[in-house]
Every structure is written in C-alpha cells, then in structure tokens.
Amino acid sequence: MQKIEINSRKISHVLYQHFLLTVVFKTGESFIYRLLEASTFKEFIESADRDKFYRSHIEANKKFKRIQLFG
C-alpha cells in the first residue's frame, strides 16, 4: 500500500493499492474508491490542483464505486 501526503487545502493524504484509492480529508472523513483505471491515480498525483482533480475526475465520476469509511 502506498501512502502519499497531499499538499492540499482539503485532503490530508491518500492511500493506494490495487485499484483502491482511499482519500482522507483533513476533517477526518475517509472515502474509498474502486478505480476502474490505474492511470487515474497517476494523473491525480501529478495534477497541479489535486482538490479540483478530485472533485471533477474522481468524486463526480459515477464509474468509480465510492464507500465511506467510519472509525
């Protein structure tokens, strides 16, 4: 599993392993996404504005299954 700290206004860090992307917000909320394309993670990490990329390419993409994590 790869943990990457994000320099973002809202996102604390992300975890990635085998098409599963876990996004942890600074508010403590966590969401896990089952990604259909591995390239999405690479594009997210290389994006200049990761908050905007998350909202427009991951959160808004209905092809990615999203599950909220509690705990």
GROMACS .gro file of N, CA, C and O in nm:
model
  284
    1MET      N    1   0.085  -0.117   0.000
    1MET     CA    2   0.000   0.000   0.000
    1MET      C    3   0.089   0.123   0.000
    1MET      O    4   0.187   0.130   0.072
    2GLN      N    5   0.053   0.218  -0.079
    2GLN     CA    6   0.129   0.341  -0.095
    2GLN      C    7   0.055   0.453  -0.024
    2GLN      O    8  -0.062   0.480  -0.053
    3LYS      N    9   0.116   0.520   0.073
    3LYS     CA   10   0.057   0.636   0.141
    3LYS      C   11   0.130   0.760   0.092
    3LYS      O   12   0.252   0.767   0.096
    4ILE      N   13   0.051   0.856   0.046
    4ILE     CA   14   0.109   0.978  -0.009
    4ILE      C   15   0.047   1.098   0.060
    4ILE      O   16  -0.075   1.114   0.061
    5GLU      N   17   0.131   1.181   0.121
    5GLU     CA   18   0.085   1.306   0.181
    5GLU      C   19   0.054   1.403   0.068
    5GLU      O   20   0.129   1.413  -0.029
    6ILE      N   21  -0.055   1.474   0.082
    6ILE     CA   22  -0.101   1.564  -0.024
    6ILE      C   23  -0.092   1.708   0.025
    6ILE      O   24  -0.137   1.740   0.135
    7ASN      N   25  -0.034   1.795  -0.056
    7ASN     CA   26  -0.031   1.937  -0.026
    7ASN      C   27  -0.159   1.997  -0.083
    7ASN      O   28  -0.165   2.038  -0.198
    8SER      N   29  -0.263   1.996   0.000
    8SER     CA   30  -0.396   2.034  -0.046
    8SER      C   31  -0.468   2.108   0.064
    8SER      O   32  -0.438   2.091   0.182
    9ARG      N   33  -0.566   2.188   0.027
    9ARG     CA   34  -0.645   2.260   0.127
    9ARG      C   35  -0.738   2.167   0.202
    9ARG      O   36  -0.765   2.187   0.319
   10LYS      N   37  -0.789   2.063   0.139
   10LYS     CA   38  -0.890   1.978   0.199
   10LYS      C   39  -0.845   1.834   0.225
   10LYS      O   40  -0.893   1.769   0.316
   11ILE      N   41  -0.754   1.782   0.144
   11ILE     CA   42  -0.715   1.641   0.152
   11ILE      C   43  -0.588   1.628   0.237
   11ILE      O   44  -0.489   1.695   0.212
   12SER      N   45  -0.593   1.539   0.334
   12SER     CA   46  -0.478   1.515   0.422
   12SER      C   47  -0.377   1.423   0.353
   12SER      O   48  -0.261   1.457   0.338
   13HIS      N   49  -0.425   1.304   0.313
   13HIS     CA   50  -0.338   1.210   0.243
   13HIS      C   51  -0.424   1.108   0.170
   13HIS      O   52  -0.545   1.102   0.188
   14VAL      N   53  -0.359   1.031   0.084
   14VAL     CA   54  -0.427   0.924   0.010
   14VAL      C   55  -0.348   0.795   0.027
   14VAL      O   56  -0.227   0.797   0.050
   15LEU      N   57  -0.419   0.686   0.017
   15LEU     CA   58  -0.360   0.553   0.018
   15LEU      C   59  -0.401   0.486  -0.112
   15LEU      O   60  -0.515   0.502  -0.157
   16TYR      N   61  -0.310   0.411  -0.171
   16TYR     CA   62  -0.343   0.345  -0.298
   16TYR      C   63  -0.288   0.203  -0.299
   16TYR      O   64  -0.174   0.181  -0.259
   17GLN      N   65  -0.373   0.110  -0.339
   17GLN     CA   66  -0.329  -0.028  -0.354
   17GLN      C   67  -0.427  -0.101  -0.446
   17GLN      O   68  -0.547  -0.106  -0.418
   18HIS      N   69  -0.377  -0.157  -0.554
   18HIS     CA   70  -0.455  -0.245  -0.643
   18HIS      C   71  -0.591  -0.188  -0.679
   18HIS      O   72  -0.694  -0.246  -0.645
   19PHE      N   73  -0.595  -0.073  -0.741
   19PHE     CA   74  -0.717  -0.009  -0.789
   19PHE      C   75  -0.808   0.042  -0.678
   19PHE      O   76  -0.922   0.076  -0.702
   20LEU      N   77  -0.761   0.044  -0.553
   20LEU     CA   78  -0.837   0.101  -0.443
   20LEU      C   79  -0.770   0.230  -0.399
   20LEU      O   80  -0.652   0.230  -0.362
   21LEU      N   81  -0.842   0.339  -0.403
   21LEU     CA   82  -0.792   0.469  -0.363
   21LEU      C   83  -0.867   0.513  -0.238
   21LEU      O   84  -0.989   0.522  -0.240
   22THR      N   85  -0.796   0.537  -0.129
   22THR     CA   86  -0.857   0.589  -0.007
   22THR      C   87  -0.816   0.734   0.007
   22THR      O   88  -0.697   0.765   0.007
   23VAL      N   89  -0.915   0.822   0.016
   23VAL     CA   90  -0.891   0.965   0.029
   23VAL      C   91  -0.929   1.004   0.172
   23VAL      O   92  -1.041   0.981   0.214
   24VAL      N   93  -0.834   1.061   0.246
   24VAL     CA   94  -0.857   1.102   0.384
   24VAL      C   95  -0.853   1.255   0.388
   24VAL      O   96  -0.753   1.317   0.352
   25PHE      N   97  -0.965   1.313   0.430
   25PHE     CA   98  -0.975   1.459   0.437
   25PHE      C   99  -0.924   1.510   0.570
   25PHE      O  100  -0.918   1.437   0.668
   26LYS      N  101  -0.889   1.637   0.574
   26LYS     CA  102  -0.840   1.698   0.698
   26LYS      C  103  -0.949   1.704   0.804
   26LYS      O  104  -0.919   1.716   0.922
   27THR      N  105  -1.074   1.690   0.765
   27THR     CA  106  -1.186   1.688   0.860
   27THR      C  107  -1.198   1.552   0.928
   27THR      O  108  -1.276   1.536   1.021
   28GLY      N  109  -1.124   1.452   0.879
   28GLY     CA  110  -1.130   1.318   0.935
   28GLY      C  111  -1.214   1.222   0.852
   28GLY      O  112  -1.210   1.101   0.874
   29GLU      N  113  -1.292   1.273   0.758
   29GLU     CA  114  -1.372   1.186   0.672
   29GLU      C  115  -1.281   1.106   0.580
   29GLU      O  116  -1.179   1.156   0.534
   30SER      N  117  -1.320   0.982   0.553
   30SER     CA  118  -1.245   0.896   0.463
   30SER      C  119  -1.339   0.832   0.363
   30SER      O  120  -1.448   0.788   0.400
   31PHE      N  121  -1.296   0.825   0.240
   31PHE     CA  122  -1.373   0.759   0.136
   31PHE      C  123  -1.280   0.665   0.060
   31PHE      O  124  -1.166   0.700   0.032
   32ILE      N  125  -1.331   0.549   0.028
   32ILE     CA  126  -1.254   0.455  -0.054
   32ILE      C  127  -1.322   0.445  -0.189
   32ILE      O  128  -1.445   0.443  -0.198
   33TYR      N  129  -1.244   0.445  -0.294
   33TYR     CA  130  -1.293   0.435  -0.430
   33TYR      C  131  -1.232   0.314  -0.497
   33TYR      O  132  -1.113   0.290  -0.486
   34ARG      N  133  -1.315   0.239  -0.566
   34ARG     CA  134  -1.263   0.132  -0.651
   34ARG      C  135  -1.248   0.192  -0.789
   34ARG      O  136  -1.346   0.224  -0.856
   35LEU      N  137  -1.124   0.211  -0.829
   35LEU     CA  138  -1.097   0.277  -0.957
   35LEU      C  139  -1.097   0.175  -1.070
   35LEU      O  140  -1.049   0.064  -1.054
   36LEU      N  141  -1.149   0.215  -1.183
   36LEU     CA  142  -1.151   0.127  -1.298
   36LEU      C  143  -1.024   0.137  -1.380
   36LEU      O  144  -0.990   0.048  -1.454
   37GLU      N  145  -0.952   0.247  -1.363
   37GLU     CA  146  -0.831   0.271  -1.441
   37GLU      C  147  -0.716   0.309  -1.347
   37GLU      O  148  -0.728   0.403  -1.270
   38ALA      N  149  -0.607   0.238  -1.353
   38ALA     CA  150  -0.491   0.268  -1.269
   38ALA      C  151  -0.432   0.405  -1.304
   38ALA      O  152  -0.374   0.471  -1.219
   39SER      N  153  -0.448   0.449  -1.427
   39SER     CA  154  -0.392   0.577  -1.469
   39SER      C  155  -0.455   0.694  -1.394
   39SER      O  156  -0.394   0.800  -1.382
   40THR      N  157  -0.576   0.677  -1.342
   40THR     CA  158  -0.643   0.784  -1.269
   40THR      C  159  -0.561   0.826  -1.147
   40THR      O  160  -0.549   0.943  -1.117
   41PHE      N  161  -0.503   0.728  -1.076
   41PHE     CA  162  -0.422   0.760  -0.959
   41PHE      C  163  -0.298   0.839  -0.999
   41PHE      O  164  -0.266   0.941  -0.936
   42LYS      N  165  -0.231   0.799  -1.104
   42LYS     CA  166  -0.112   0.869  -1.150
   42LYS      C  167  -0.147   1.012  -1.191
   42LYS      O  168  -0.076   1.106  -1.157
   43GLU      N  169  -0.256   1.030  -1.262
   43GLU     CA  170  -0.300   1.163  -1.304
   43GLU      C  171  -0.333   1.250  -1.183
   43GLU      O  172  -0.303   1.369  -1.180
   44PHE      N  173  -0.394   1.189  -1.081
   44PHE     CA  174  -0.429   1.261  -0.958
   44PHE      C  175  -0.304   1.311  -0.888
   44PHE      O  176  -0.295   1.428  -0.849
   45ILE      N  177  -0.204   1.227  -0.872
   45ILE     CA  178  -0.081   1.263  -0.804
   45ILE      C  179  -0.004   1.370  -0.882
   45ILE      O  180   0.055   1.461  -0.824
   46GLU      N  181  -0.007   1.363  -1.013
   46GLU     CA  182   0.067   1.459  -1.097
   46GLU      C  183  -0.009   1.589  -1.122
   46GLU      O  184   0.047   1.682  -1.179
   47SER      N  185  -0.134   1.596  -1.079
   47SER     CA  186  -0.217   1.713  -1.104
   47SER      C  187  -0.167   1.834  -1.027
   47SER      O  188  -0.123   1.824  -0.912
   48ALA      N  189  -0.174   1.950  -1.088
   48ALA     CA  190  -0.132   2.075  -1.023
   48ALA      C  191  -0.228   2.113  -0.910
   48ALA      O  192  -0.187   2.160  -0.805
   49ASP      N  193  -0.358   2.094  -0.931
   49ASP     CA  194  -0.460   2.125  -0.830
   49ASP      C  195  -0.533   1.996  -0.795
   49ASP      O  196  -0.629   1.958  -0.861
   50ARG      N  197  -0.486   1.927  -0.692
   50ARG     CA  198  -0.542   1.796  -0.657
   50ARG      C  199  -0.685   1.805  -0.605
   50ARG      O  200  -0.763   1.715  -0.626
   51ASP      N  201  -0.720   1.916  -0.537
   51ASP     CA  202  -0.858   1.933  -0.490
   51ASP      C  203  -0.954   1.937  -0.609
   51ASP      O  204  -1.056   1.870  -0.610
   52LYS      N  205  -0.919   2.015  -0.709
   52LYS     CA  206  -1.003   2.028  -0.828
   52LYS      C  207  -1.009   1.895  -0.904
   52LYS      O  208  -1.116   1.854  -0.949
   53PHE      N  209  -0.895   1.828  -0.919
   53PHE     CA  210  -0.892   1.700  -0.989
   53PHE      C  211  -0.980   1.598  -0.915
   53PHE      O  212  -1.056   1.525  -0.977
   54TYR      N  213  -0.971   1.595  -0.783
   54TYR     CA  214  -1.053   1.503  -0.704
   54TYR      C  215  -1.202   1.528  -0.728
   54TYR      O  216  -1.278   1.435  -0.756
   55ARG      N  217  -1.243   1.655  -0.719
   55ARG     CA  218  -1.386   1.688  -0.737
   55ARG      C  219  -1.434   1.655  -0.878
   55ARG      O  220  -1.543   1.599  -0.894
   56SER      N  221  -1.355   1.688  -0.978
   56SER     CA  222  -1.404   1.673  -1.116
   56SER      C  223  -1.381   1.536  -1.177
   56SER      O  224  -1.460   1.493  -1.261
   57HIS      N  225  -1.275   1.464  -1.137
   57HIS     CA  226  -1.244   1.337  -1.202
   57HIS      C  227  -1.270   1.213  -1.118
   57HIS      O  228  -1.285   1.104  -1.172
   58ILE      N  229  -1.271   1.227  -0.987
   58ILE     CA  230  -1.289   1.110  -0.901
   58ILE      C  231  -1.426   1.113  -0.834
   58ILE      O  232  -1.508   1.025  -0.852
   59GLU      N  233  -1.453   1.219  -0.756
   59GLU     CA  234  -1.578   1.227  -0.682
   59GLU      C  235  -1.698   1.232  -0.776
   59GLU      O  236  -1.800   1.168  -0.750
   60ALA      N  237  -1.689   1.305  -0.885
   60ALA     CA  238  -1.801   1.321  -0.977
   60ALA      C  239  -1.815   1.205  -1.076
   60ALA      O  240  -1.916   1.193  -1.144
   61ASN      N  241  -1.715   1.117  -1.082
   61ASN     CA  242  -1.718   1.007  -1.178
   61ASN      C  243  -1.800   0.892  -1.123
   61ASN      O  244  -1.759   0.824  -1.029
   62LYS      N  245  -1.914   0.870  -1.179
   62LYS     CA  246  -2.006   0.767  -1.130
   62LYS      C  247  -1.957   0.625  -1.159
   62LYS      O  248  -2.009   0.529  -1.105
   63LYS      N  249  -1.855   0.610  -1.245
   63LYS     CA  250  -1.799   0.477  -1.272
   63LYS      C  251  -1.718   0.424  -1.154
   63LYS      O  252  -1.702   0.305  -1.140
   64PHE      N  253  -1.669   0.515  -1.068
   64PHE     CA  254  -1.589   0.473  -0.954
   64PHE      C  255  -1.682   0.447  -0.836
   64PHE      O  256  -1.756   0.534  -0.795
   65LYS      N  257  -1.676   0.327  -0.784
   65LYS     CA  258  -1.760   0.292  -0.669
   65LYS      C  259  -1.703   0.359  -0.544
   65LYS      O  260  -1.585   0.344  -0.513
   66ARG      N  261  -1.787   0.433  -0.470
   66ARG     CA  262  -1.743   0.509  -0.352
   66ARG      C  263  -1.808   0.452  -0.226
   66ARG      O  264  -1.928   0.431  -0.221
   67ILE      N  265  -1.725   0.431  -0.123
   67ILE     CA  266  -1.771   0.381   0.005
   67ILE      C  267  -1.714   0.471   0.114
   67ILE      O  268  -1.593   0.497   0.115
   68GLN      N  269  -1.799   0.517   0.206
   68GLN     CA  270  -1.749   0.600   0.316
   68GLN      C  271  -1.702   0.509   0.429
   68GLN      O  272  -1.768   0.412   0.464
   69LEU      N  273  -1.585   0.542   0.484
   69LEU     CA  274  -1.528   0.465   0.594
   69LEU      C  275  -1.555   0.538   0.725
   69LEU      O  276  -1.541   0.659   0.733
   70PHE      N  277  -1.592   0.465   0.827
   70PHE     CA  278  -1.616   0.522   0.959
   70PHE      C  279  -1.519   0.459   1.057
   70PHE      O  280  -1.483   0.343   1.045
   71GLY      N  281  -1.479   0.537   1.157
   71GLY     CA  282  -1.395   0.478   1.260
   71GLY      C  283  -1.278   0.554   1.293
   71GLY      O  284  -1.194   0.611   1.269
   0.00000   0.00000   0.00000
